[in-house]
């Protein structure tokens, strides 16, 4: 028996506990992955726009110098000065103007290391920012001349990664050099070159500050697919074969060296390509943590479920054996064994106590019948009320669920719904079959209306009409008003689009209280009204209009009356539900004065 009870309790208790945890954990992981993917695409778009603006500044600087210094007259006169070694006043002015053109950007832009302007001359002289007119021989940076000589016919900008010395006593620094040939219209061939030396470390630090995710690397590729600038990570390993990544307008996975990366690319108008490469492992840390937490809580729930199931099984088996022993003594007519005092929370002890009482009173048939009738009526009252509460709770909790889903982080309407619902639950579950003050029942109904007003906003209006002074000492059974108001909203809000008005009228008459709930909803035709009235009179279990049927039965059982609810309705005019309950005091002391 113990094993059977243990397996049964385990299935009833543990699996309903584990299923929500597994479902919520899985949904959290899926939603988080989708959210992260969307955020990555949005962040990379912003990132590429920032990079493009910075790269355009560099390219625009080269274009500006080419426009200012690359016209035929300036190139010819600069070449003449360098070839003839003659400086007239006009030539000095030209030289000063050209030096201003190259010194300005070099001094003003932190990423600009230096600028050279060279026109073919036998002395290999050129203009250098910060230096003026210098000769290549003896200059700290002569290697750029080799790149110019290797591209005699190049018309577009090309790049080269180099290391140069500012001064002979300093260590070399990394620069990215941009070349733009000066083309003479007369000779129709390059007659010189503009050289921009960009501080590679400055640009790469700028790119590193733009990264969003751990181990993310950014590459700026030129037209030939060679890296111009790139970031470096402290923990991530260098990415080989970056130039072999196929171009795609969308983010895509790319695997190399045993590591999977998420790659996003953007091709700029200048012909350069910007690439963001992020290890998938860095992006999946949050989903991985959620998966680990889900597994942990599933295991924890399983262990706790096993422990609780074992305790419940032991307790159930002990009580069942005790009950079986009492039944055997009762059947044999033997004296009953002594029982301990029963606590209110000990349902098995309560059952045992009932058995003892029935055994003692088995010779008193009238007392037995009275006890059975009382228990039957109490059970029916509780069952009827239990049918009302879950129906209302389901609708309310569903509303609160969707409301909370649409809100974030701070006190809001959902909190107020929970507070009102808590008050309503406490009221409905506290000694459900006792008579309570009518003012308390009215406040409970208003609490229910406040919850529905948050749910339906301004789709309905509740109007109360009563004199609080004349109803002050009156009592009523719990939860008689709420099902009637719920019925009005359930049918009125579903079947019409205009604002629903509900009037609740309470009046004290000689010997009883008359209650009417009136709405201007769609109403019922004669056939439907007759069907509802038939359900009120039927003893069979119903599944529609359950609130009205249960309320009608509760009135009849509680007040021992043949009359319950009275319903009048007309299509497109509305519905009126009335009831008359005997006037009683809240303490159950009989009729009020």
GROMACS .gro file of C-alpha atoms in nm, residues 125-506:
model
  382
  125UNK     CA    1   6.243   6.666  -5.287
  126UNK     CA    2   5.890   6.676  -5.141
  127UNK     CA    3   5.675   6.868  -4.896
  128UNK     CA    4   5.625   6.708  -4.551
  129UNK     CA    5   5.383   6.832  -4.286
  130UNK     CA    6   5.568   6.992  -3.996
  131UNK     CA    7   5.895   6.984  -4.191
  132UNK     CA    8   5.846   7.188  -4.506
  133UNK     CA    9   6.053   7.119  -4.817
  134UNK     CA   10   6.281   6.816  -4.750
  135UNK     CA   11   6.484   6.562  -4.945
  136UNK     CA   12   6.417   6.191  -4.939
  137UNK     CA   13   6.781   6.116  -4.868
  138UNK     CA   14   6.836   6.133  -4.495
  139UNK     CA   15   6.461   6.153  -4.419
  140UNK     CA   16   6.333   5.919  -4.143
  141UNK     CA   17   6.059   5.770  -4.367
  142UNK     CA   18   6.185   5.689  -4.719
  143UNK     CA   19   5.993   5.364  -4.786
  144UNK     CA   20   5.675   5.530  -4.922
  145UNK     CA   21   5.866   5.619  -5.241
  146UNK     CA   22   5.895   5.247  -5.326
  147UNK     CA   23   5.516   5.202  -5.313
  148UNK     CA   24   5.467   5.508  -5.536
  149UNK     CA   25   5.718   5.371  -5.786
  150UNK     CA   26   5.538   5.034  -5.787
  151UNK     CA   27   5.206   5.195  -5.886
  152UNK     CA   28   5.293   5.429  -6.173
  153UNK     CA   29   4.952   5.394  -6.340
  154UNK     CA   30   4.724   5.375  -6.032
  155UNK     CA   31   4.449   5.638  -6.036
  156UNK     CA   32   4.242   5.529  -5.733
  157UNK     CA   33   4.345   5.548  -5.369
  158UNK     CA   34   4.544   5.252  -5.239
  159UNK     CA   35   4.660   5.164  -4.890
  160UNK     CA   36   4.963   5.012  -4.725
  161UNK     CA   37   5.045   4.912  -4.367
  162UNK     CA   38   5.388   5.041  -4.265
  163UNK     CA   39   5.602   5.127  -3.964
  164UNK     CA   40   5.778   5.465  -3.964
  165UNK     CA   41   5.999   5.667  -3.735
  166UNK     CA   42   5.909   6.021  -3.645
  167UNK     CA   43   6.262   6.083  -3.532
  168UNK     CA   44   6.580   5.874  -3.548
  169UNK     CA   45   6.585   5.827  -3.169
  170UNK     CA   46   6.224   5.703  -3.144
  171UNK     CA   47   6.088   5.352  -3.192
  172UNK     CA   48   5.888   5.290  -3.512
  173UNK     CA   49   5.510   5.337  -3.495
  174UNK     CA   50   5.246   5.156  -3.701
  175UNK     CA   51   5.073   5.367  -3.965
  176UNK     CA   52   4.830   5.301  -4.246
  177UNK     CA   53   4.936   5.497  -4.552
  178UNK     CA   54   4.690   5.618  -4.816
  179UNK     CA   55   4.829   5.705  -5.161
  180UNK     CA   56   4.668   5.921  -5.430
  181UNK     CA   57   4.862   5.984  -5.753
  182UNK     CA   58   4.873   6.338  -5.895
  183UNK     CA   59   4.785   6.307  -6.263
  184UNK     CA   60   4.894   6.580  -6.503
  185UNK     CA   61   4.651   6.657  -6.785
  186UNK     CA   62   4.943   6.756  -7.007
  187UNK     CA   63   5.147   6.437  -6.965
  188UNK     CA   64   4.842   6.210  -6.900
  189UNK     CA   65   5.039   6.010  -6.644
  190UNK     CA   66   5.112   6.037  -6.268
  191UNK     CA   67   5.354   6.320  -6.206
  192UNK     CA   68   5.347   6.295  -5.827
  193UNK     CA   69   5.166   6.158  -5.525
  194UNK     CA   70   4.987   6.267  -5.207
  195UNK     CA   71   5.071   6.048  -4.907
  196UNK     CA   72   4.855   6.038  -4.588
  197UNK     CA   73   5.004   5.852  -4.291
  198UNK     CA   74   4.720   5.753  -4.053
  199UNK     CA   75   4.799   5.655  -3.692
  200UNK     CA   76   4.688   5.290  -3.697
  201UNK     CA   77   4.686   5.257  -3.319
  202UNK     CA   78   4.454   5.556  -3.280
  203UNK     CA   79   4.201   5.425  -3.533
  204UNK     CA   80   4.208   5.072  -3.392
  205UNK     CA   81   4.156   5.206  -3.040
  206UNK     CA   82   3.862   5.405  -3.174
  207UNK     CA   83   3.720   5.088  -3.327
  208UNK     CA   84   3.780   4.892  -3.007
  209UNK     CA   85   3.578   5.149  -2.811
  210UNK     CA   86   3.286   5.086  -3.049
  211UNK     CA   87   3.268   4.711  -2.979
  212UNK     CA   88   2.961   4.590  -2.791
  213UNK     CA   89   3.020   4.222  -2.711
  214UNK     CA   90   3.305   4.033  -2.543
  215UNK     CA   91   3.581   3.921  -2.787
  216UNK     CA   92   3.415   4.109  -3.075
  217UNK     CA   93   3.662   4.211  -3.349
  218UNK     CA   94   3.614   4.473  -3.620
  219UNK     CA   95   3.795   4.476  -3.955
  220UNK     CA   96   3.814   4.752  -4.215
  221UNK     CA   97   3.904   4.597  -4.552
  222UNK     CA   98   4.015   4.787  -4.862
  223UNK     CA   99   3.893   4.721  -5.217
  224UNK     CA  100   4.132   4.429  -5.260
  225UNK     CA  101   4.007   4.258  -4.941
  226UNK     CA  102   4.319   4.333  -4.735
  227UNK     CA  103   4.277   4.454  -4.375
  228UNK     CA  104   4.338   4.827  -4.335
  229UNK     CA  105   4.242   4.851  -3.967
  230UNK     CA  106   4.144   4.584  -3.717
  231UNK     CA  107   4.083   4.549  -3.345
  232UNK     CA  108   4.249   4.299  -3.115
  233UNK     CA  109   4.109   4.124  -2.807
  234UNK     CA  110   4.294   4.031  -2.490
  235UNK     CA  111   4.126   3.691  -2.455
  236UNK     CA  112   4.029   3.604  -2.812
  237UNK     CA  113   4.278   3.445  -3.053
  238UNK     CA  114   4.356   3.607  -3.390
  239UNK     CA  115   4.116   3.515  -3.668
  240UNK     CA  116   4.292   3.360  -3.969
  241UNK     CA  117   4.174   3.387  -4.329
  242UNK     CA  118   3.958   3.694  -4.260
  243UNK     CA  119   3.978   3.783  -4.628
  244UNK     CA  120   3.809   3.455  -4.724
  245UNK     CA  121   3.478   3.536  -4.559
  246UNK     CA  122   3.208   3.543  -4.831
  247UNK     CA  123   3.021   3.872  -4.844
  248UNK     CA  124   2.659   3.873  -4.727
  249UNK     CA  125   2.409   4.149  -4.652
  250UNK     CA  126   2.281   3.954  -4.352
  251UNK     CA  127   2.446   3.824  -4.037
  252UNK     CA  128   2.567   3.468  -4.086
  253UNK     CA  129   2.764   3.198  -3.903
  254UNK     CA  130   3.121   3.132  -4.016
  255UNK     CA  131   3.341   2.855  -3.879
  256UNK     CA  132   3.720   2.856  -3.884
  257UNK     CA  133   3.985   2.707  -3.661
  258UNK     CA  134   3.725   2.504  -3.471
  259UNK     CA  135   3.539   2.820  -3.360
  260UNK     CA  136   3.203   2.943  -3.487
  261UNK     CA  137   3.165   3.319  -3.534
  262UNK     CA  138   2.871   3.546  -3.609
  263UNK     CA  139   2.980   3.767  -3.901
  264UNK     CA  140   2.811   4.092  -4.009
  265UNK     CA  141   2.936   4.295  -4.307
  266UNK     CA  142   2.875   4.637  -4.462
  267UNK     CA  143   3.012   4.762  -4.794
  268UNK     CA  144   3.070   5.140  -4.798
  269UNK     CA  145   3.046   5.375  -5.096
  270UNK     CA  146   3.425   5.417  -5.089
  271UNK     CA  147   3.463   5.048  -5.178
  272UNK     CA  148   3.587   4.954  -4.832
  273UNK     CA  149   3.414   4.676  -4.637
  274UNK     CA  150   3.350   4.674  -4.261
  275UNK     CA  151   3.331   4.336  -4.091
  276UNK     CA  152   3.218   4.253  -3.735
  277UNK     CA  153   3.324   3.908  -3.609
  278UNK     CA  154   3.198   3.781  -3.270
  279UNK     CA  155   3.243   3.429  -3.126
  280UNK     CA  156   2.909   3.253  -3.093
  281UNK     CA  157   3.014   3.134  -2.747
  282UNK     CA  158   3.027   3.495  -2.623
  283UNK     CA  159   2.676   3.564  -2.754
  284UNK     CA  160   2.528   3.245  -2.607
  285UNK     CA  161   2.641   3.304  -2.249
  286UNK     CA  162   2.301   3.427  -2.129
  287UNK     CA  163   2.101   3.142  -2.297
  288UNK     CA  164   2.356   2.895  -2.157
  289UNK     CA  165   2.312   3.037  -1.807
  290UNK     CA  166   1.933   3.013  -1.846
  291UNK     CA  167   1.967   2.650  -1.955
  292UNK     CA  168   2.185   2.575  -1.653
  293UNK     CA  169   1.937   2.744  -1.419
  294UNK     CA  170   1.649   2.553  -1.577
  295UNK     CA  171   1.825   2.219  -1.525
  296UNK     CA  172   1.915   2.319  -1.169
  297UNK     CA  173   1.556   2.410  -1.078
  298UNK     CA  174   1.422   2.095  -1.244
  299UNK     CA  175   1.660   1.881  -1.036
  300UNK     CA  176   1.583   2.082  -0.722
  301UNK     CA  177   1.209   2.045  -0.781
  302UNK     CA  178   1.254   1.673  -0.839
  303UNK     CA  179   1.447   1.624  -0.514
  304UNK     CA  180   1.204   1.836  -0.311
  305UNK     CA  181   0.911   1.659  -0.477
  306UNK     CA  182   1.050   1.320  -0.381
  307UNK     CA  183   1.097   1.433  -0.020
  308UNK     CA  184   0.750   1.586   0.009
  309UNK     CA  185   0.589   1.288  -0.163
  310UNK     CA  186   0.756   1.050   0.082
  311UNK     CA  187   0.638   1.254   0.381
  312UNK     CA  188   0.282   1.279   0.248
  313UNK     CA  189   0.276   0.906   0.176
  314UNK     CA  190   0.391   0.820   0.528
  315UNK     CA  191   0.129   1.052   0.675
  316UNK     CA  192  -0.149   0.918   0.453
  317UNK     CA  193  -0.069   0.555   0.525
  318UNK     CA  194  -0.061   0.620   0.901
  319UNK     CA  195  -0.401   0.792   0.895
  320UNK     CA  196  -0.560   0.531   0.669
  321UNK     CA  197  -0.449   0.250   0.898
  322UNK     CA  198  -0.594   0.438   1.191
  323UNK     CA  199  -0.928   0.482   1.011
  324UNK     CA  200  -0.937   0.113   0.912
  325UNK     CA  201  -0.881   0.019   1.277
  326UNK     CA  202  -1.172   0.240   1.387
  327UNK     CA  203  -1.401   0.092   1.122
  328UNK     CA  204  -1.317  -0.263   1.228
  329UNK     CA  205  -1.393  -0.184   1.593
  330UNK     CA  206  -1.722  -0.020   1.492
  331UNK     CA  207  -1.826  -0.316   1.277
  332UNK     CA  208  -1.741  -0.561   1.556
  333UNK     CA  209  -1.928  -0.356   1.817
  334UNK     CA  210  -1.614  -0.334   2.028
  335UNK     CA  211  -1.514  -0.023   2.224
  336UNK     CA  212  -1.333   0.229   2.008
  337UNK     CA  213  -0.964   0.292   2.071
  338UNK     CA  214  -0.868   0.623   2.225
  339UNK     CA  215  -0.799   0.907   1.978
  340UNK     CA  216  -0.592   1.218   2.015
  341UNK     CA  217  -0.742   1.566   2.000
  342UNK     CA  218  -0.802   1.668   1.640
  343UNK     CA  219  -0.639   1.977   1.496
  344UNK     CA  220  -0.827   2.188   1.243
  345UNK     CA  221  -0.573   2.108   0.973
  346UNK     CA  222  -0.590   1.732   1.033
  347UNK     CA  223  -0.849   1.617   0.781
  348UNK     CA  224  -0.788   1.250   0.856
  349UNK     CA  225  -0.835   1.313   1.226
  350UNK     CA  226  -1.159   1.491   1.145
  351UNK     CA  227  -1.280   1.188   0.951
  352UNK     CA  228  -1.189   0.962   1.242
  353UNK     CA  229  -1.374   1.188   1.484
  354UNK     CA  230  -1.685   1.177   1.263
  355UNK     CA  231  -1.667   0.797   1.268
  356UNK     CA  232  -1.649   0.797   1.648
  357UNK     CA  233  -1.940   1.036   1.680
  358UNK     CA  234  -2.155   0.835   1.442
  359UNK     CA  235  -2.066   0.517   1.628
  360UNK     CA  236  -2.176   0.668   1.961
  361UNK     CA  237  -2.499   0.804   1.813
  362UNK     CA  238  -2.584   0.503   1.594
  363UNK     CA  239  -2.888   0.421   1.814
  364UNK     CA  240  -3.034   0.766   1.773
  365UNK     CA  241  -3.177   0.760   1.422
  366UNK     CA  242  -3.323   1.107   1.428
  367UNK     CA  243  -2.991   1.259   1.535
  368UNK     CA  244  -2.815   1.070   1.258
  369UNK     CA  245  -3.059   1.192   0.996
  370UNK     CA  246  -3.024   1.550   1.121
  371UNK     CA  247  -2.646   1.526   1.112
  372UNK     CA  248  -2.648   1.384   0.760
  373UNK     CA  249  -2.887   1.653   0.641
  374UNK     CA  250  -2.666   1.924   0.792
  375UNK     CA  251  -2.351   1.779   0.640
  376UNK     CA  252  -2.523   1.737   0.301
  377UNK     CA  253  -2.642   2.098   0.298
  378UNK     CA  254  -2.299   2.229   0.407
  379UNK     CA  255  -2.123   2.022   0.144
  380UNK     CA  256  -2.363   2.144  -0.125
  381UNK     CA  257  -2.317   2.507  -0.018
  382UNK     CA  258  -1.939   2.473  -0.027
  383UNK     CA  259  -1.949   2.287  -0.359
  384UNK     CA  260  -2.173   2.551  -0.516
  385UNK     CA  261  -1.951   2.831  -0.394
  386UNK     CA  262  -1.638   2.641  -0.504
  387UNK     CA  263  -1.787   2.628  -0.855
  388UNK     CA  264  -1.822   3.005  -0.861
  389UNK     CA  265  -1.475   3.098  -0.738
  390UNK     CA  266  -1.255   2.904  -0.988
  391UNK     CA  267  -1.457   3.038  -1.281
  392UNK     CA  268  -1.394   3.396  -1.169
  393UNK     CA  269  -1.033   3.329  -1.068
  394UNK     CA  270  -0.951   3.179  -1.409
  395UNK     CA  271  -1.072   3.485  -1.600
  396UNK     CA  272  -0.906   3.730  -1.358
  397UNK     CA  273  -0.572   3.555  -1.344
  398UNK     CA  274  -0.565   3.527  -1.724
  399UNK     CA  275  -0.621   3.904  -1.747
  400UNK     CA  276  -0.349   3.974  -1.489
  401UNK     CA  277  -0.112   3.746  -1.677
  402UNK     CA  278  -0.142   3.936  -2.006
  403UNK     CA  279  -0.137   4.269  -1.825
  404UNK     CA  280   0.189   4.194  -1.646
  405UNK     CA  281   0.335   4.066  -1.973
  406UNK     CA  282   0.286   4.409  -2.133
  407UNK     CA  283   0.425   4.611  -1.840
  408UNK     CA  284   0.771   4.648  -1.689
  409UNK     CA  285   0.953   4.698  -1.371
  410UNK     CA  286   0.750   4.938  -1.151
  411UNK     CA  287   0.413   4.952  -0.972
  412UNK     CA  288   0.134   4.952  -1.227
  413UNK     CA  289  -0.222   4.845  -1.292
  414UNK     CA  290  -0.134   4.479  -1.252
  415UNK     CA  291  -0.024   4.543  -0.894
  416UNK     CA  292  -0.359   4.705  -0.815
  417UNK     CA  293  -0.541   4.408  -0.972
  418UNK     CA  294  -0.343   4.170  -0.751
  419UNK     CA  295  -0.423   4.373  -0.439
  420UNK     CA  296  -0.796   4.378  -0.519
  421UNK     CA  297  -0.792   4.009  -0.607
  422UNK     CA  298  -0.619   3.927  -0.277
  423UNK     CA  299  -0.887   4.113  -0.084
  424UNK     CA  300  -1.161   3.938  -0.279
  425UNK     CA  301  -1.007   3.593  -0.223
  426UNK     CA  302  -0.972   3.652   0.150
  427UNK     CA  303  -1.335   3.756   0.167
  428UNK     CA  304  -1.467   3.466  -0.042
  429UNK     CA  305  -1.270   3.190   0.130
  430UNK     CA  306  -1.315   3.300   0.494
  431UNK     CA  307  -1.602   3.091   0.640
  432UNK     CA  308  -1.800   3.093   0.314
  433UNK     CA  309  -2.138   2.991   0.460
  434UNK     CA  310  -2.172   3.250   0.738
  435UNK     CA  311  -2.385   3.564   0.727
  436UNK     CA  312  -2.174   3.880   0.684
  437UNK     CA  313  -2.261   4.251   0.706
  438UNK     CA  314  -2.424   4.375   0.387
  439UNK     CA  315  -2.172   4.661   0.373
  440UNK     CA  316  -1.894   4.402   0.360
  441UNK     CA  317  -2.067   4.218   0.073
  442UNK     CA  318  -2.108   4.550  -0.114
  443UNK     CA  319  -1.739   4.634  -0.067
  444UNK     CA  320  -1.642   4.288  -0.196
  445UNK     CA  321  -1.855   4.342  -0.508
  446UNK     CA  322  -1.694   4.684  -0.559
  447UNK     CA  323  -1.351   4.522  -0.531
  448UNK     CA  324  -1.453   4.278  -0.806
  449UNK     CA  325  -1.574   4.570  -1.021
  450UNK     CA  326  -1.243   4.754  -0.973
  451UNK     CA  327  -1.057   4.452  -1.106
  452UNK     CA  328  -1.284   4.433  -1.412
  453UNK     CA  329  -1.253   4.809  -1.473
  454UNK     CA  330  -0.877   4.769  -1.506
  455UNK     CA  331  -0.938   4.481  -1.745
  456UNK     CA  332  -1.208   4.641  -1.960
  457UNK     CA  333  -1.111   5.010  -1.908
  458UNK     CA  334  -1.416   5.227  -1.989
  459UNK     CA  335  -1.626   4.960  -2.160
  460UNK     CA  336  -1.874   4.948  -1.872
  461UNK     CA  337  -2.003   5.161  -1.585
  462UNK     CA  338  -2.135   5.041  -1.249
  463UNK     CA  339  -2.397   5.254  -1.069
  464UNK     CA  340  -2.486   5.180  -0.705
  465UNK     CA  341  -2.815   5.286  -0.553
  466UNK     CA  342  -2.871   5.221  -0.182
  467UNK     CA  343  -2.899   5.393   0.157
  468UNK     CA  344  -2.605   5.290   0.373
  469UNK     CA  345  -2.784   5.403   0.690
  470UNK     CA  346  -3.088   5.179   0.647
  471UNK     CA  347  -2.870   4.877   0.555
  472UNK     CA  348  -2.616   4.926   0.830
  473UNK     CA  349  -2.726   4.641   1.059
  474UNK     CA  350  -2.835   4.403   0.779
  475UNK     CA  351  -2.661   4.077   0.700
  476UNK     CA  352  -2.639   3.860   0.388
  477UNK     CA  353  -2.475   3.539   0.265
  478UNK     CA  354  -2.135   3.585   0.101
  479UNK     CA  355  -2.086   3.629  -0.274
  480UNK     CA  356  -2.446   3.681  -0.382
  481UNK     CA  357  -2.382   4.008  -0.568
  482UNK     CA  358  -2.061   3.919  -0.753
  483UNK     CA  359  -2.204   3.637  -0.974
  484UNK     CA  360  -2.492   3.861  -1.086
  485UNK     CA  361  -2.256   4.147  -1.182
  486UNK     CA  362  -2.024   3.899  -1.352
  487UNK     CA  363  -2.316   3.762  -1.556
  488UNK     CA  364  -2.401   4.114  -1.680
  489UNK     CA  365  -2.046   4.178  -1.796
  490UNK     CA  366  -1.994   3.829  -1.938
  491UNK     CA  367  -2.287   3.859  -2.179
  492UNK     CA  368  -2.314   4.236  -2.218
  493UNK     CA  369  -1.949   4.310  -2.301
  494UNK     CA  370  -1.920   4.014  -2.536
  495UNK     CA  371  -2.225   4.090  -2.748
  496UNK     CA  372  -2.220   4.470  -2.787
  497UNK     CA  373  -1.964   4.736  -2.863
  498UNK     CA  374  -2.127   5.034  -2.688
  499UNK     CA  375  -2.060   5.114  -2.323
  500UNK     CA  376  -2.245   4.881  -2.085
  501UNK     CA  377  -2.423   5.030  -1.783
  502UNK     CA  378  -2.494   4.817  -1.476
  503UNK     CA  379  -2.714   4.943  -1.190
  504UNK     CA  380  -2.714   4.766  -0.852
  505UNK     CA  381  -3.014   4.865  -0.635
  506UNK     CA  382  -3.054   4.757  -0.271
   0.00000   0.00000   0.00000
